[in-house]
Amino acid sequence: MDLVLRDATVVDGTGATSPYRADVALADGRIADVVPYGRGRRPGGRRVLDAEGLALAPGFIDMHAHSDLALLRDPAHEAKTAQGVTLEVLGQDGLSYAPVDDATLEAVRAHIAGWNGDGGDVDFDWRSVGGYLDRLDRQGIAVNAAYLVPQGTVRAMVVGWSDRPATADELDRMKALVAAGLAEGAVGMSSGLTYTPGMYAPTAELTALCRVVAAHGGYYCPHHRGYGAGALEAYREMLTVTRDAGCALHLAHATMNFPANAGRAGEMLALLDEAIAHGADVTLDSYPYLAGCTTLAALLPGWATEGGPEATLRALRDDATAARIRHTMEVTGSDGCHGVPVDWDTVEVSGVGDRALAGQVGATVAGIARERAEEPFAVARALLLADRLATTILQHVGDEANVRAIMRHPAHTGGSDGILRGDKPHPRAYGTFPHYLGHYVRELGVLSLAECVAHLTGRPAARLGLADRGLIRVGHRADLVLFDPATVAAGATYAAPRTAPVGIPYVLIDGRFVMEDGRRTGVLAGRSVRRSRAPSSRPPVR
């Protein structure tokens, strides 16, 4: 054997097996033997690591990551490796960098600069999904990466940034692009239905694209049309789309936010339970925090951003249009703000593209306005114009009862939704997985250790159709994490969001240490994880 993990407490990822002590032997990047303690024989290996007192789990799978460019900039990727993450799912919220043509790439880079930076330090030497995945493999990455075809990017490439239905020919072209991306290895398709231009797609268009996803054995991962006003109707639309398309559904960062939805997670979960009882294939992910994170420009009404980033800036410069934007945002409720009038006291600046604006990071828009004796909208407008839409925000609109109820659901998986840029990013980017284990398992007992690990490993692996990942089983890939259940915790806080977690000394990918004794090794063991040609089976729901 290459390595034996001696006397580890195995938490196997099923959620059904209680933790047990065992020796786990690895060879050639896979789990070669699992010998429960006291069975007599003890495997030997070229190296033996004493894991007594440590829990051994499959590597954590981040079902909602925004590391599309971060993996290319910083292959070591300690934000995720230090948490025990061994696989991320990219291409989220309907906006990413493949498939693209030259014009679409430039527009998308500007549109989501608040998520990933403008990409000026990245060589965009691909245009297709397969080309992007090949680039990850060619460069070398610290964690494995799967990819979703981004529906908004596809629409931008074919229809443009206009709020209109696609023609029959345009729909055929979009279907072909989605099919090509899936054939090249994407695991499904994502949407961002509060973001332009994806939000301009009507239900029938989404259904047509989801039929393509279903035919290729993928799943649909929507950021649906609203998490505030009309949230239940938005969930119903996604259930209807995937039911009519015969497509598996994975709900992105499935939350019920804003004061009007406090304590109402049960209503949303009842919708899902009813659909599952009637045969729907539904899973979801969430992060264990109350604040959301997006761009400041995302709060604008969709009509004000029609035409793309430059058109948005022109709209903001025009006083009459800006007055309409303000009324929509503050009185009627913008679709970009989930149909809820914006509360500027909840909107905290977390990052800026222009370093000259860095002094505003960490303050709320309302707080800046009070300090300057200005109106909050005037502050937001000036910031958007000066920063060319690249400003990132935290939005403090969550509800703790909803967070706990959703994470208990048997279809739940873990996703960080981690935006890594900005001077003061959301701590979920650096702390999601240890926060689940430390706060919600050890401190609060919301989930048992075995249940929580299943939410972070076996369940997401099943959704992705990965038959040899997500469980501690002989023959499975040796993507593993060793952590101390008594001390594991997120170091990241809102005040210090890039603080490393504690209690996770070892992380292995392909049987090689990417974290050892709590330090990054420099090993780049990750690869692109591409969809199998065979349709994925229904994930187990326990």
Coordinates of C-alpha atoms in Angstrom, one line a residue:
M1 CA 0.0 0.0 0.0
D2 CA 1.1 3.6 -0.6
L3 CA -0.4 4.9 2.6
V4 CA -2.3 3.5 5.6
L5 CA -4.5 5.8 7.7
R6 CA -4.3 4.1 11.1
D7 CA -7.1 4.1 13.6
A8 CA -9.2 6.7 11.9
T9 CA -12.8 7.3 12.9
V10 CA -14.5 6.6 9.5
V11 CA -17.5 8.7 8.6
D12 CA -18.3 7.0 5.4
G13 CA -20.6 9.5 3.6
T14 CA -23.7 7.4 3.5
G15 CA -25.4 9.0 6.5
A16 CA -26.7 5.6 7.4
T17 CA -23.6 4.1 9.1
S18 CA -22.4 5.3 12.5
P19 CA -18.8 6.4 12.7
Y20 CA -16.4 3.5 13.3
R21 CA -12.7 3.0 13.9
A22 CA -10.7 1.5 11.1
D23 CA -7.5 1.3 9.2
V24 CA -7.9 2.6 5.6
A25 CA -5.3 1.7 3.1
L26 CA -4.7 3.6 -0.2
A27 CA -2.9 2.5 -3.4
D28 CA -2.7 4.0 -6.8
G29 CA -5.0 6.9 -5.9
R30 CA -7.8 4.7 -4.6
I31 CA -9.1 3.2 -1.4
A32 CA -7.6 -0.3 -1.5
D33 CA -8.8 -1.7 1.9
V34 CA -10.9 -0.7 4.9
V35 CA -10.3 -2.8 8.0
P36 CA -12.5 -2.1 11.0
Y37 CA -10.6 -1.9 14.3
G38 CA -10.2 -5.2 16.1
R39 CA -10.6 -7.4 13.1
G40 CA -7.1 -8.9 13.6
R41 CA -5.1 -8.1 10.5
R42 CA -3.7 -4.6 10.1
P43 CA -2.6 -3.5 6.6
G44 CA 0.9 -2.2 6.2
G45 CA 2.2 0.4 3.7
R46 CA 5.1 2.5 2.6
R47 CA 3.8 5.2 4.9
V48 CA 1.5 4.9 8.0
L49 CA -0.2 7.9 9.4
D50 CA -1.5 7.7 12.9
A51 CA -5.1 9.1 12.6
E52 CA -6.3 8.3 16.1
G53 CA -8.8 10.9 17.3
L54 CA -9.4 12.2 13.7
A55 CA -12.5 11.6 11.6
L56 CA -11.9 10.4 8.1
A57 CA -14.5 11.4 5.6
P58 CA -14.7 11.6 1.8
G59 CA -13.5 14.9 0.5
F60 CA -16.1 17.6 0.6
I61 CA -17.9 18.6 -2.6
D62 CA -18.8 22.3 -3.0
M63 CA -22.0 22.1 -5.1
H64 CA -22.0 25.9 -5.8
A65 CA -18.6 27.5 -6.4
H66 CA -17.5 30.7 -8.1
S67 CA -13.8 29.7 -8.6
D68 CA -14.0 29.8 -12.5
L69 CA -11.0 32.1 -12.8
A70 CA -9.6 31.7 -9.3
L71 CA -8.4 28.2 -10.1
L72 CA -6.5 29.6 -13.1
R73 CA -5.0 32.5 -11.1
D74 CA -4.1 30.6 -7.9
P75 CA -3.9 26.8 -8.5
A76 CA -3.1 26.2 -4.8
H77 CA -6.6 27.5 -4.0
E78 CA -6.2 27.4 -0.2
A79 CA -9.6 29.0 0.3
K80 CA -11.1 25.6 -0.5
T81 CA -8.3 23.1 0.1
A82 CA -8.0 24.2 3.7
Q83 CA -11.7 23.5 4.2
G84 CA -11.3 19.9 3.0
V85 CA -13.0 20.6 -0.4
T86 CA -11.8 18.2 -3.1
L87 CA -14.3 19.0 -5.8
E88 CA -16.1 22.2 -6.9
V89 CA -18.9 22.7 -9.3
L90 CA -18.3 25.8 -11.5
G91 CA -20.3 27.6 -14.1
Q92 CA -23.0 28.7 -11.7
D93 CA -25.9 31.2 -11.8
G94 CA -26.0 31.1 -15.6
L95 CA -22.9 33.2 -16.1
S96 CA -19.4 32.0 -16.9
Y97 CA -16.8 31.9 -19.6
A98 CA -17.7 29.0 -21.8
P99 CA -19.1 28.6 -24.4
V100 CA -18.4 32.1 -25.8
D101 CA -17.4 33.9 -28.8
D102 CA -15.0 36.9 -28.6
A103 CA -17.8 39.6 -28.2
T104 CA -19.7 37.5 -25.6
L105 CA -16.5 36.9 -23.6
E106 CA -15.7 40.6 -23.3
A107 CA -19.3 41.4 -22.2
V108 CA -19.4 38.6 -19.7
R109 CA -16.1 39.5 -18.2
A110 CA -17.4 43.0 -17.6
H111 CA -20.8 41.8 -16.4
I112 CA -19.4 39.5 -13.6
A113 CA -16.3 41.4 -12.8
G114 CA -17.7 41.7 -9.3
W115 CA -17.6 37.9 -8.9
N116 CA -14.3 37.1 -10.5
G117 CA -12.5 40.3 -11.4
D118 CA -12.2 41.5 -15.0
G119 CA -10.0 38.6 -16.0
G120 CA -7.2 40.9 -17.2
D121 CA -4.6 38.6 -15.6
V122 CA -6.0 35.4 -17.3
D123 CA -5.2 34.2 -20.8
F124 CA -8.6 33.2 -22.2
D125 CA -7.2 30.7 -24.7
W126 CA -10.5 28.7 -24.9
R127 CA -14.0 29.4 -26.3
S128 CA -15.8 26.0 -25.7
V129 CA -16.7 24.1 -22.5
G130 CA -14.3 21.4 -23.5
G131 CA -11.6 23.9 -24.1
Y132 CA -12.1 25.4 -20.6
L133 CA -11.9 22.0 -19.0
D134 CA -8.8 21.1 -21.0
R135 CA -7.2 24.4 -19.8
L136 CA -7.8 23.4 -16.2
D137 CA -6.2 20.0 -16.8
R138 CA -3.3 21.5 -18.8
Q139 CA -2.5 24.1 -16.1
G140 CA -2.9 21.9 -13.1
I141 CA -5.3 22.6 -10.2
A142 CA -5.5 21.9 -6.5
V143 CA -9.0 20.5 -6.4
N144 CA -11.2 18.7 -8.9
A145 CA -13.7 20.8 -10.9
A146 CA -17.0 20.0 -12.6
Y147 CA -18.8 22.5 -14.9
L148 CA -22.4 23.6 -15.7
V149 CA -23.3 25.2 -19.0
P150 CA -24.3 28.7 -18.1
Q151 CA -27.7 29.5 -19.7
G152 CA -27.3 33.3 -19.4
T153 CA -24.0 33.2 -21.3
V154 CA -25.5 31.0 -24.0
R155 CA -28.4 33.4 -24.4
A156 CA -26.0 36.4 -24.6
M157 CA -24.1 34.6 -27.3
V158 CA -27.2 33.8 -29.4
V159 CA -29.9 36.4 -28.5
G160 CA -27.7 39.1 -27.1
W161 CA -28.7 41.2 -24.1
S162 CA -32.2 42.1 -25.2
D163 CA -35.4 41.4 -23.2
R164 CA -37.3 39.5 -25.9
P165 CA -38.3 36.0 -26.7
A166 CA -35.8 33.9 -28.7
T167 CA -36.8 33.1 -32.3
A168 CA -37.2 29.5 -33.3
D169 CA -33.8 29.6 -35.0
E170 CA -32.2 31.2 -32.0
L171 CA -33.7 28.6 -29.7
D172 CA -32.3 25.8 -31.9
R173 CA -28.9 27.5 -31.7
M174 CA -29.0 27.7 -27.9
K175 CA -30.1 24.1 -27.7
A176 CA -27.1 23.1 -29.9
L177 CA -24.7 25.0 -27.7
V178 CA -26.1 23.4 -24.5
A179 CA -25.9 20.0 -26.1
A180 CA -22.3 20.6 -27.2
G181 CA -21.3 21.7 -23.7
L182 CA -22.8 18.6 -22.2
A183 CA -21.1 16.4 -24.8
E184 CA -17.8 18.0 -23.9
G185 CA -18.2 17.1 -20.3
A186 CA -20.5 19.6 -18.5
V187 CA -22.6 17.9 -15.8
G188 CA -25.7 20.1 -16.4
M189 CA -26.9 23.6 -17.0
S190 CA -27.2 26.6 -14.7
S191 CA -29.4 29.7 -14.8
G192 CA -29.3 33.0 -13.0
L193 CA -32.9 34.2 -13.3
T194 CA -32.4 37.4 -11.4
Y195 CA -29.4 38.3 -13.6
T196 CA -29.4 39.6 -17.1
P197 CA -29.6 38.2 -19.7
G198 CA -30.7 34.9 -18.3
M199 CA -33.7 36.5 -16.6
Y200 CA -35.2 37.3 -20.0
A201 CA -35.8 33.7 -20.8
P202 CA -39.5 32.7 -20.5
T203 CA -40.6 29.4 -19.0
A204 CA -41.1 27.7 -22.3
E205 CA -37.5 28.5 -23.4
L206 CA -36.1 27.1 -20.1
T207 CA -38.2 24.0 -20.6
A208 CA -36.8 23.5 -24.1
L209 CA -33.2 23.8 -22.9
C210 CA -33.9 21.5 -20.0
R211 CA -35.1 18.8 -22.4
V212 CA -31.6 18.9 -24.0
V213 CA -30.1 18.6 -20.5
A214 CA -32.3 15.6 -19.7
A215 CA -31.4 13.9 -22.9
H216 CA -27.7 14.0 -22.0
G217 CA -28.2 12.8 -18.5
G218 CA -27.4 16.1 -16.8
Y219 CA -29.3 18.2 -14.3
Y220 CA -30.7 21.8 -14.2
C221 CA -29.3 24.1 -11.5
P222 CA -31.2 27.3 -11.4
H223 CA -30.8 30.4 -9.3
H224 CA -34.5 31.0 -9.8
R225 CA -36.5 34.2 -10.3
G226 CA -36.7 35.4 -6.7
Y227 CA -35.7 34.5 -3.1
G228 CA -37.9 37.2 -1.6
A229 CA -41.3 38.3 -2.8
G230 CA -42.8 35.5 -4.8
A231 CA -40.2 33.0 -3.7
L232 CA -42.7 30.1 -3.6
E233 CA -43.9 30.9 -7.1
A234 CA -40.3 31.0 -8.3
Y235 CA -39.7 27.5 -6.8
R236 CA -42.9 26.2 -8.4
E237 CA -41.8 27.5 -11.8
M238 CA -38.5 25.5 -11.5
L239 CA -40.4 22.3 -10.5
T240 CA -42.8 22.8 -13.4
V241 CA -40.0 23.4 -15.9
T242 CA -38.1 20.2 -14.9
R243 CA -41.2 18.1 -14.6
D244 CA -42.3 19.1 -18.1
A245 CA -38.8 18.5 -19.4
G246 CA -38.2 15.3 -17.6
C247 CA -35.0 16.8 -16.1
A248 CA -33.3 16.4 -12.8
L249 CA -33.4 19.6 -10.7
H250 CA -30.8 20.9 -8.2
L251 CA -31.8 24.2 -6.6
A252 CA -28.9 26.6 -6.2
H253 CA -28.4 28.2 -2.8
A254 CA -32.0 27.3 -1.9
T255 CA -33.0 29.8 0.7
M256 CA -36.0 31.8 1.8
N257 CA -34.7 35.4 2.5
F258 CA -36.0 38.8 3.5
P259 CA -38.3 39.6 6.5
A260 CA -41.5 38.5 4.6
N261 CA -40.1 34.9 4.4
A262 CA -38.9 34.6 8.0
G263 CA -39.7 31.1 9.3
R264 CA -41.3 30.0 6.0
A265 CA -38.8 27.4 4.9
G266 CA -41.3 24.7 5.7
E267 CA -43.6 25.9 3.0
M268 CA -40.9 25.7 0.4
L269 CA -39.7 22.3 1.6
A270 CA -43.4 21.0 1.4
L271 CA -43.4 22.0 -2.3
L272 CA -40.3 19.9 -2.8
D273 CA -41.6 17.0 -0.8
E274 CA -44.8 16.9 -2.8
A275 CA -42.8 16.9 -6.1
I276 CA -40.5 14.2 -4.8
A277 CA -43.4 12.1 -3.7
H278 CA -44.7 12.3 -7.3
G279 CA -41.4 11.1 -8.7
A280 CA -39.4 14.3 -9.2
D281 CA -35.6 14.1 -9.0
V282 CA -34.9 17.1 -6.8
T283 CA -31.9 18.1 -4.7
L284 CA -30.7 21.5 -3.4
D285 CA -27.7 23.2 -1.8
S286 CA -27.3 25.9 0.8
Y287 CA -24.6 27.7 2.7
P288 CA -24.7 28.0 6.6
Y289 CA -24.8 31.8 6.9
L290 CA -27.5 34.5 6.9
A291 CA -26.0 37.1 4.6
G292 CA -26.1 36.7 0.8
C293 CA -23.4 38.0 -1.5
T294 CA -23.6 39.3 -5.0
T295 CA -22.8 42.5 -7.0
L296 CA -24.3 45.8 -6.3
A297 CA -25.3 46.0 -10.0
A298 CA -27.3 42.8 -9.5
L299 CA -29.9 44.8 -7.5
L300 CA -30.8 46.9 -10.4
P301 CA -34.0 46.3 -12.3
G302 CA -33.7 44.0 -15.3
W303 CA -35.0 46.7 -17.7
A304 CA -32.2 49.0 -16.6
T305 CA -29.5 46.5 -17.5
E306 CA -30.9 45.5 -20.9
G307 CA -28.2 45.8 -23.6
G308 CA -25.3 44.8 -21.4
P309 CA -22.8 46.5 -19.1
E310 CA -22.2 49.6 -21.3
A311 CA -25.9 50.2 -21.7
T312 CA -26.3 49.9 -17.9
L313 CA -23.7 52.5 -17.3
R314 CA -25.5 54.8 -19.8
A315 CA -28.8 54.3 -18.0
L316 CA -27.2 55.2 -14.7
R317 CA -25.6 58.4 -16.1
D318 CA -29.0 59.7 -17.3
D319 CA -30.8 61.5 -14.5
A320 CA -34.3 60.7 -15.7
T321 CA -33.6 57.0 -16.1
A322 CA -31.8 57.0 -12.7
A323 CA -34.9 58.4 -11.1
R324 CA -36.9 55.5 -12.5
I325 CA -34.3 53.0 -11.3
R326 CA -34.5 54.5 -7.8
H327 CA -38.3 54.3 -7.7
T328 CA -38.2 50.7 -8.8
M329 CA -35.5 49.7 -6.3
E330 CA -36.8 51.6 -3.3
V331 CA -40.6 51.6 -3.8
T332 CA -42.0 48.8 -6.0
G333 CA -39.1 46.3 -5.6
S334 CA -36.6 45.4 -8.3
D335 CA -36.6 42.0 -9.9
G336 CA -32.8 42.1 -9.3
C337 CA -33.5 42.5 -5.6
H338 CA -36.0 39.6 -5.6
G339 CA -39.1 41.8 -5.8
V340 CA -38.3 43.5 -2.5
P341 CA -37.7 47.2 -2.0
V342 CA -34.1 47.5 -1.1
D343 CA -33.1 48.2 2.5
W344 CA -29.8 50.1 2.1
D345 CA -28.9 49.3 5.7
T346 CA -28.6 45.6 4.8
V347 CA -26.3 46.3 1.8
E348 CA -22.6 46.2 2.8
V349 CA -19.8 46.9 0.4
S350 CA -17.5 43.9 0.4
G351 CA -15.2 44.6 -2.6
V352 CA -14.4 47.1 -5.3
G353 CA -12.7 46.9 -8.7
D354 CA -11.1 50.4 -8.4
R355 CA -8.7 50.6 -5.5
A356 CA -9.4 54.3 -5.1
L357 CA -12.8 53.2 -3.8
A358 CA -11.5 50.8 -1.2
G359 CA -12.3 53.2 1.7
Q360 CA -16.0 52.3 1.3
V361 CA -15.5 48.5 1.8
G362 CA -17.0 47.3 5.1
A363 CA -19.6 50.1 5.3
T364 CA -23.3 49.8 4.4
V365 CA -24.7 52.0 1.6
A366 CA -27.0 53.6 4.2
G367 CA -24.0 54.2 6.5
I368 CA -22.0 55.9 3.8
A369 CA -25.0 58.0 3.0
R370 CA -25.5 59.2 6.6
E371 CA -21.8 60.0 6.8
R372 CA -22.0 62.1 3.7
A373 CA -25.5 63.6 4.3
E374 CA -26.6 62.1 0.9
E375 CA -29.4 59.8 -0.2
P376 CA -28.5 56.1 -0.2
F377 CA -29.4 55.7 -3.9
A378 CA -27.1 58.6 -4.8
V379 CA -24.2 56.8 -3.0
A380 CA -25.0 53.5 -4.8
R381 CA -25.3 55.2 -8.2
A382 CA -22.0 57.0 -7.8
L383 CA -20.3 53.8 -6.7
L384 CA -21.6 51.8 -9.6
L385 CA -20.5 54.4 -12.1
A386 CA -17.1 55.0 -10.5
D387 CA -16.4 51.2 -10.2
R388 CA -17.9 50.4 -13.6
L389 CA -20.3 47.9 -12.0
A390 CA -17.5 45.8 -10.4
T391 CA -18.6 46.4 -6.8
T392 CA -19.4 43.4 -4.7
I393 CA -21.8 43.4 -1.7
L394 CA -23.0 41.4 1.2
Q395 CA -26.8 41.5 1.7
H396 CA -27.9 40.8 5.3
V397 CA -31.4 39.4 4.7
G398 CA -31.3 35.8 5.9
D399 CA -33.3 34.0 8.6
E400 CA -31.7 31.5 11.0
A401 CA -34.8 29.3 11.4
N402 CA -34.9 28.9 7.6
V403 CA -31.2 28.1 7.4
R404 CA -31.5 25.3 9.9
A405 CA -34.7 23.8 8.5
I406 CA -33.3 23.7 5.0
M407 CA -30.0 22.0 6.0
R408 CA -32.0 19.3 7.7
H409 CA -33.8 18.3 4.6
P410 CA -32.8 14.9 3.2
A411 CA -32.3 16.3 -0.3
H412 CA -29.9 19.0 1.0
T413 CA -26.2 19.3 0.0
G414 CA -23.6 21.8 0.9
G415 CA -22.5 24.7 -1.4
S416 CA -20.4 27.7 -0.4
D417 CA -21.5 30.2 -3.2
G418 CA -18.1 31.6 -2.4
I419 CA -17.1 34.8 -4.2
L420 CA -13.3 35.0 -3.5
R421 CA -12.6 38.6 -4.6
G422 CA -12.9 41.8 -2.7
D423 CA -11.2 43.2 0.4
K424 CA -13.9 41.8 2.7
P425 CA -15.5 38.8 1.0
H426 CA -18.2 36.7 2.5
P427 CA -16.7 34.3 5.1
R428 CA -18.6 31.4 3.4
A429 CA -15.9 31.3 0.7
Y430 CA -13.4 30.3 3.4
G431 CA -15.5 28.7 6.1
T432 CA -18.6 26.9 4.8
F433 CA -17.6 23.3 5.4
P434 CA -15.9 23.6 8.8
H435 CA -18.8 25.9 9.9
Y436 CA -21.2 23.1 9.2
L437 CA -19.1 20.6 11.2
G438 CA -18.2 22.9 14.0
H439 CA -21.2 25.1 14.6
Y440 CA -24.2 23.2 13.3
V441 CA -23.0 19.7 14.3
R442 CA -20.8 20.0 17.4
E443 CA -22.2 23.2 19.0
L444 CA -25.9 23.2 18.0
G445 CA -26.6 19.5 17.1
V446 CA -28.8 20.5 14.2
L447 CA -27.3 17.5 12.3
S448 CA -25.4 14.5 13.5
L449 CA -21.8 14.1 12.3
A450 CA -22.8 11.2 10.0
E451 CA -25.7 13.1 8.5
C452 CA -23.7 16.2 7.9
V453 CA -20.9 14.4 6.2
A454 CA -23.4 12.7 3.9
H455 CA -24.8 16.1 3.0
L456 CA -21.3 17.2 2.0
T457 CA -20.0 14.1 0.3
G458 CA -22.2 11.1 -0.7
R459 CA -25.3 13.0 -1.6
P460 CA -23.6 15.6 -3.9
A461 CA -21.5 12.8 -5.5
A462 CA -24.7 10.9 -6.3
R463 CA -26.3 14.1 -7.8
L464 CA -23.2 14.5 -10.0
G465 CA -23.4 10.8 -11.1
L466 CA -20.0 10.0 -9.7
A467 CA -20.0 6.3 -9.0
D468 CA -16.5 6.2 -7.4
R469 CA -16.5 9.3 -5.3
G470 CA -18.3 10.6 -2.2
L471 CA -18.1 7.4 0.0
I472 CA -15.4 5.6 1.8
R473 CA -15.5 2.3 -0.1
V474 CA -12.9 0.0 -1.5
G475 CA -12.3 1.0 -5.1
H476 CA -13.4 4.6 -4.6
R477 CA -11.0 7.4 -5.4
A478 CA -8.9 8.5 -2.5
D479 CA -10.2 12.0 -2.2
L480 CA -10.3 12.3 1.6
V481 CA -10.3 14.7 4.5
L482 CA -9.1 14.1 8.1
F483 CA -10.5 16.5 10.7
D484 CA -10.8 16.7 14.4
P485 CA -14.5 16.6 15.4
A486 CA -13.7 18.2 18.8
T487 CA -12.0 21.3 17.3
V488 CA -13.0 21.7 13.7
A489 CA -14.3 25.3 13.1
A490 CA -14.4 28.1 10.6
G491 CA -11.8 30.7 11.3
A492 CA -13.4 33.0 8.8
T493 CA -15.8 35.7 10.2
Y494 CA -17.4 38.7 8.7
A495 CA -14.7 40.8 10.3
A496 CA -11.8 38.6 9.2
P497 CA -13.2 36.6 6.3
R498 CA -9.9 35.1 5.0
T499 CA -8.9 33.4 8.2
A500 CA -8.1 29.7 7.8
P501 CA -10.2 27.0 9.5
V502 CA -8.9 25.0 12.4
G503 CA -9.1 21.3 13.0
I504 CA -8.5 20.1 9.4
P505 CA -4.9 18.9 9.3
Y506 CA -5.0 16.6 6.2
V507 CA -6.6 16.6 2.8
L508 CA -5.9 14.1 0.1
I509 CA -6.8 14.1 -3.6
D510 CA -6.1 11.1 -5.7
G511 CA -4.3 9.7 -2.6
R512 CA -1.8 12.6 -2.5
F513 CA -1.7 15.2 0.3
V514 CA -2.7 18.6 -0.8
M515 CA -2.9 19.7 2.9
E516 CA -0.5 18.1 5.4
D517 CA -0.1 19.0 9.0
G518 CA -2.4 22.0 8.3
R519 CA -0.2 23.4 5.5
R520 CA -0.5 23.5 1.8
T521 CA 1.8 21.1 0.1
G522 CA 1.9 22.5 -3.4
V523 CA 0.6 19.3 -4.9
L524 CA -1.8 19.9 -7.8
A525 CA -3.8 16.7 -7.9
G526 CA -7.1 18.0 -9.2
R527 CA -8.5 17.3 -12.6
S528 CA -11.7 18.3 -14.5
V529 CA -14.5 15.9 -13.7
R530 CA -16.6 15.4 -16.8
R531 CA -20.1 14.0 -17.1
S532 CA -20.4 10.4 -17.9
R533 CA -22.1 9.5 -21.1
A534 CA -24.5 7.4 -19.2
P535 CA -27.4 9.2 -17.5
S536 CA -26.9 9.7 -13.8
S537 CA -29.0 7.6 -11.4
R538 CA -31.4 9.2 -9.0
P539 CA -29.5 10.4 -5.9
P540 CA -30.4 8.4 -2.7
V541 CA -32.6 10.4 -0.4
R542 CA -32.4 9.2 3.2

